[in-house]
mmCIF file of C-alpha atoms in Angstrom:
data_model
loop_
_atom_site.group_PDB
_atom_site.id
_atom_site.type_symbol
_atom_site.label_atom_id
_atom_site.label_comp_id
_atom_site.label_asym_id
_atom_site.label_seq_id
_atom_site.Cartn_x
_atom_site.Cartn_y
_atom_site.Cartn_z
ATOM 1 C CA LEU X 1 39.061 -10.226 158.310
ATOM 2 C CA GLU X 2 39.203 -10.615 162.116
ATOM 3 C CA VAL X 3 41.965 -8.152 162.308
ATOM 4 C CA VAL X 4 39.774 -5.679 159.933
ATOM 5 C CA CYS X 5 36.710 -6.263 162.444
ATOM 6 C CA THR X 6 38.712 -5.922 165.544
ATOM 7 C CA ALA X 7 40.443 -2.719 164.121
ATOM 8 C CA ARG X 8 37.343 -1.018 163.336
ATOM 9 C CA CYS X 9 35.513 -1.916 166.490
ATOM 10 C CA ILE X 10 38.683 -0.310 168.669
ATOM 11 C CA ALA X 11 38.829 2.548 166.157
ATOM 12 C CA ARG X 12 35.086 3.265 166.422
ATOM 13 C CA CYS X 13 35.034 3.223 170.196
ATOM 14 C CA LEU X 14 37.859 5.601 170.328
ATOM 15 C CA ASN X 15 36.293 8.007 167.652
ATOM 16 C CA LEU X 16 39.387 7.282 165.085
ATOM 17 C CA ASN X 17 39.404 7.174 161.375
ATOM 18 C CA GLU X 18 37.438 3.872 160.853
ATOM 19 C CA ASP X 19 38.169 4.017 156.665
ATOM 20 C CA LEU X 20 41.891 4.682 157.177
ATOM 21 C CA THR X 21 41.984 1.805 159.855
ATOM 22 C CA GLU X 22 39.878 -0.643 157.651
ATOM 23 C CA ALA X 23 42.546 0.140 154.827
ATOM 24 C CA ILE X 24 45.613 -0.468 156.849
ATOM 25 C CA ALA X 25 44.023 -3.790 158.069
ATOM 26 C CA MET X 26 42.980 -5.229 154.766
ATOM 27 C CA GLY X 27 46.549 -4.700 153.162
ATOM 28 C CA HIS X 28 48.637 -5.696 156.204
ATOM 29 C CA ASP X 29 49.300 -9.265 155.406
ATOM 30 C CA LEU X 30 49.242 -9.237 151.726
ATOM 31 C CA GLY X 31 52.743 -10.081 151.606
ATOM 32 C CA HIS X 32 52.695 -13.195 153.733
ATOM 33 C CA THR X 33 54.446 -16.276 152.020
ATOM 34 C CA PRO X 34 53.396 -19.853 151.632
ATOM 35 C CA PHE X 35 54.255 -22.023 154.712
ATOM 36 C CA GLY X 36 53.935 -18.997 157.111
ATOM 37 C CA HIS X 37 56.945 -17.916 158.997
ATOM 38 C CA GLY X 38 58.818 -20.921 157.848
ATOM 39 C CA GLY X 39 58.470 -19.566 154.461
ATOM 40 C CA GLU X 40 59.380 -16.057 155.140
ATOM 41 C CA GLU X 41 62.707 -17.372 156.991
ATOM 42 C CA VAL X 42 63.973 -19.402 153.860
ATOM 43 C CA LEU X 43 63.219 -16.281 151.437
ATOM 44 C CA ASN X 44 64.879 -14.082 153.916
ATOM 45 C CA GLU X 45 68.041 -16.347 153.852
ATOM 46 C CA ILE X 46 68.150 -16.785 149.985
ATOM 47 C CA SER X 47 67.023 -13.129 148.990
ATOM 48 C CA GLU X 48 70.120 -10.692 148.435
ATOM 49 C CA THR X 49 68.088 -7.996 149.951
ATOM 50 C CA GLY X 50 66.369 -10.154 152.880
ATOM 51 C CA PHE X 51 62.680 -10.747 153.091
ATOM 52 C CA HIS X 52 59.886 -9.466 155.450
ATOM 53 C CA HIS X 53 56.164 -10.066 154.872
ATOM 54 C CA ALA X 54 55.517 -6.324 156.026
ATOM 55 C CA SER X 55 57.828 -4.785 153.418
ATOM 56 C CA HIS X 56 56.594 -7.231 150.793
ATOM 57 C CA SER X 57 53.026 -6.308 151.565
ATOM 58 C CA VAL X 58 54.187 -2.566 150.721
ATOM 59 C CA ARG X 59 55.577 -3.988 147.387
ATOM 60 C CA VAL X 60 52.740 -5.996 146.586
ATOM 61 C CA CYS X 61 50.351 -2.694 147.019
ATOM 62 C CA THR X 62 52.740 -0.351 145.188
ATOM 63 C CA LYS X 63 54.408 -2.606 142.306
ATOM 64 C CA LEU X 64 52.597 -5.629 141.754
ATOM 65 C CA GLU X 65 48.862 -5.067 142.154
ATOM 66 C CA LYS X 66 47.174 -3.825 138.827
ATOM 67 C CA ASN X 67 49.765 -5.279 136.289
ATOM 68 C CA GLY X 68 52.605 -3.549 138.000
ATOM 69 C CA GLU X 69 50.658 -0.239 138.274
ATOM 70 C CA GLY X 70 50.192 -0.628 142.118
ATOM 71 C CA LEU X 71 47.268 0.756 144.072
ATOM 72 C CA ASN X 72 46.605 4.271 144.708
ATOM 73 C CA LEU X 73 47.251 4.059 148.325
ATOM 74 C CA THR X 74 47.811 7.035 150.777
ATOM 75 C CA TYR X 75 51.390 7.305 152.282
ATOM 76 C CA GLU X 76 49.253 6.678 155.927
ATOM 77 C CA VAL X 77 48.193 3.538 154.535
ATOM 78 C CA LEU X 78 51.307 2.252 153.347
ATOM 79 C CA ASP X 79 53.086 3.340 156.594
ATOM 80 C CA GLY X 80 50.647 1.626 158.718
ATOM 81 C CA ILE X 81 50.970 -1.684 156.573
ATOM 82 C CA LEU X 82 54.917 -1.632 156.762
ATOM 83 C CA LYS X 83 54.845 -0.900 160.568
ATOM 84 C CA HIS X 84 52.223 -3.594 161.407
ATOM 85 C CA SER X 85 54.336 -6.331 162.552
ATOM 86 C CA LYS X 86 55.791 -6.859 165.837
ATOM 87 C CA GLY X 87 58.013 -9.990 165.207
ATOM 88 C CA LYS X 88 59.073 -12.363 167.386
ATOM 89 C CA HIS X 89 60.515 -10.087 170.249
ATOM 90 C CA GLY X 90 58.061 -7.152 169.812
ATOM 91 C CA SER X 91 55.825 -6.051 172.794
ATOM 92 C CA ALA X 92 52.393 -6.096 173.063
ATOM 93 C CA THR X 93 52.462 -2.293 173.203
ATOM 94 C CA LEU X 94 54.471 0.006 171.206
ATOM 95 C CA GLU X 95 57.743 2.040 171.985
ATOM 96 C CA ARG X 96 57.537 5.844 170.878
ATOM 97 C CA ALA X 97 60.556 5.222 168.603
ATOM 98 C CA SER X 98 58.700 2.559 166.537
ATOM 99 C CA LEU X 99 55.349 4.328 166.301
ATOM 100 C CA PRO X 100 53.681 4.583 162.927
ATOM 101 C CA MET X 101 52.518 7.871 161.845
ATOM 102 C CA THR X 102 49.049 7.273 162.657
ATOM 103 C CA VAL X 103 46.953 6.132 165.711
ATOM 104 C CA GLU X 104 45.029 4.241 163.319
ATOM 105 C CA ALA X 105 48.115 2.289 162.047
ATOM 106 C CA GLN X 106 48.547 1.590 166.082
ATOM 107 C CA VAL X 107 45.396 0.092 166.292
ATOM 108 C CA VAL X 108 45.642 -2.400 163.563
ATOM 109 C CA ARG X 109 49.022 -3.435 165.057
ATOM 110 C CA MET X 110 47.180 -4.266 168.233
ATOM 111 C CA ALA X 111 44.250 -5.916 166.475
ATOM 112 C CA ASP X 112 46.713 -8.168 164.391
ATOM 113 C CA LEU X 113 48.337 -9.221 167.813
ATOM 114 C CA VAL X 114 45.036 -9.873 169.413
ATOM 115 C CA ALA X 115 43.769 -11.995 166.269
ATOM 116 C CA TYR X 116 46.816 -14.129 165.652
ATOM 117 C CA ILE X 117 47.663 -15.041 169.255
ATOM 118 C CA ASN X 118 44.150 -16.116 169.837
ATOM 119 C CA HIS X 119 43.768 -17.927 166.803
ATOM 120 C CA ASP X 120 46.927 -19.482 166.801
ATOM 121 C CA VAL X 121 46.336 -20.927 170.507
ATOM 122 C CA ASP X 122 43.043 -22.372 169.122
ATOM 123 C CA ASP X 123 44.731 -23.957 166.182
ATOM 124 C CA ALA X 124 47.125 -25.433 168.066
ATOM 125 C CA ILE X 125 44.642 -26.908 170.604
ATOM 126 C CA ARG X 126 42.632 -28.210 167.704
ATOM 127 C CA ALA X 127 45.572 -29.813 166.067
ATOM 128 C CA GLY X 128 46.358 -31.840 169.164
ATOM 129 C CA VAL X 129 49.690 -29.922 169.330
ATOM 130 C CA ILE X 130 48.993 -28.559 172.935
ATOM 131 C CA THR X 131 45.978 -29.043 175.228
ATOM 132 C CA PRO X 132 44.246 -26.061 176.918
ATOM 133 C CA GLU X 133 46.136 -27.444 180.166
ATOM 134 C CA ASP X 134 49.569 -26.597 178.593
ATOM 135 C CA LEU X 135 48.571 -22.676 178.330
ATOM 136 C CA PRO X 136 50.535 -20.549 181.275
ATOM 137 C CA ALA X 137 48.134 -20.427 183.967
ATOM 138 C CA SER X 138 48.821 -16.802 184.669
ATOM 139 C CA THR X 139 47.589 -15.739 181.328
ATOM 140 C CA LEU X 140 44.438 -17.831 181.802
ATOM 141 C CA ASN X 141 43.961 -16.122 185.081
ATOM 142 C CA SER X 142 44.356 -12.725 183.499
ATOM 143 C CA LEU X 143 42.803 -13.073 179.955
ATOM 144 C CA GLY X 144 40.335 -16.010 180.274
ATOM 145 C CA THR X 145 40.172 -19.504 179.325
ATOM 146 C CA ARG X 146 38.080 -19.264 176.330
ATOM 147 C CA HIS X 147 38.783 -17.833 173.038
ATOM 148 C CA SER X 148 35.915 -15.214 172.770
ATOM 149 C CA VAL X 149 36.669 -14.413 176.480
ATOM 150 C CA ARG X 150 40.328 -13.521 175.858
ATOM 151 C CA ILE X 151 39.545 -11.532 172.657
ATOM 152 C CA HIS X 152 36.846 -9.634 174.612
ATOM 153 C CA THR X 153 39.525 -8.940 177.530
ATOM 154 C CA MET X 154 42.063 -7.708 175.185
ATOM 155 C CA VAL X 155 39.850 -5.643 173.123
ATOM 156 C CA ARG X 156 38.156 -3.940 176.122
ATOM 157 C CA ASP X 157 41.411 -3.231 177.764
ATOM 158 C CA ILE X 158 42.946 -1.564 174.779
ATOM 159 C CA ILE X 159 39.873 0.672 174.350
ATOM 160 C CA ASP X 160 39.861 1.515 178.122
ATOM 161 C CA ASN X 161 43.335 2.360 178.136
ATOM 162 C CA SER X 162 43.719 4.268 174.946
ATOM 163 C CA HIS X 163 41.006 6.881 175.166
ATOM 164 C CA ASP X 164 42.147 10.366 174.457
ATOM 165 C CA LYS X 165 45.912 9.197 174.198
ATOM 166 C CA ASP X 166 48.413 9.317 171.332
ATOM 167 C CA VAL X 167 49.721 5.778 171.927
ATOM 168 C CA ILE X 168 47.347 2.747 171.775
ATOM 169 C CA THR X 169 48.283 0.640 174.871
ATOM 170 C CA MET X 170 46.957 -2.003 177.067
ATOM 171 C CA SER X 171 47.125 -2.049 181.033
ATOM 172 C CA GLU X 172 50.217 -3.504 182.454
ATOM 173 C CA PRO X 173 48.701 -6.810 183.888
ATOM 174 C CA VAL X 174 46.891 -7.288 180.390
ATOM 175 C CA LYS X 175 50.143 -6.386 178.318
ATOM 176 C CA GLN X 176 52.138 -8.948 180.535
ATOM 177 C CA ALA X 177 49.687 -11.965 180.314
ATOM 178 C CA THR X 178 49.316 -11.135 176.369
ATOM 179 C CA ASP X 179 53.433 -11.123 176.085
ATOM 180 C CA GLU X 180 53.869 -14.321 178.224
ATOM 181 C CA LEU X 181 51.194 -16.059 175.756
ATOM 182 C CA LYS X 182 52.983 -14.802 172.843
ATOM 183 C CA LYS X 183 56.300 -16.011 174.211
ATOM 184 C CA PHE X 184 54.451 -19.580 174.914
ATOM 185 C CA LEU X 185 53.544 -19.621 171.255
ATOM 186 C CA TYR X 186 57.076 -18.913 170.008
ATOM 187 C CA ASN X 187 58.863 -21.177 172.406
ATOM 188 C CA ASP X 188 56.247 -24.062 172.799
ATOM 189 C CA VAL X 189 54.190 -24.162 169.386
ATOM 190 C CA TYR X 190 55.762 -22.505 166.704
ATOM 191 C CA ARG X 191 59.129 -24.327 166.488
ATOM 192 C CA ARG X 192 57.625 -27.866 167.083
ATOM 193 C CA PRO X 193 58.931 -30.184 164.464
ATOM 194 C CA GLU X 194 55.349 -31.776 163.759
ATOM 195 C CA ILE X 195 54.359 -28.181 162.612
ATOM 196 C CA ASP X 196 56.844 -28.246 159.905
ATOM 197 C CA GLU X 197 56.211 -31.759 159.155
ATOM 198 C CA ALA X 198 52.465 -31.036 158.443
#
């Protein structure tokens, strides 16, 4: 729901289609598995066709919902759901070759990044996996030390740098700090054995 709220806020400030943005955001993670990305990796290993939560989200919307009839969603919504994920190595901003077909889908992709990075940092601190002092100092200097400040910095930067453009983007300093924080989470939080044991 935070992705929905963040995406609608960005879409409104950029005079985009808020309803399309919300529809993509509501469906973007329907295909997530139990046990998070660990569950996704196991399913990917054992499935003959592979498994990725974004394509499974589309499958949920088109083949599983309404007793197999699927939902009556537009191609633009399904494309946005399919292309919302950045993956481990995906940058905070989009390359033209991987753009979804609508700017609204790009907004959802960025809102998803903002939401999960900030929530994962807070969850890791609350769980005692990391302390605030473990976070890269350069990211704190650029984005802020508190959850709400980081979100505000990222969202405001996206809005300020995407007005009247066909690509939703961040400024280079905020993009670098966001990429660094994401890299920190993948390297120092997500792969910790105590998380899998919990």
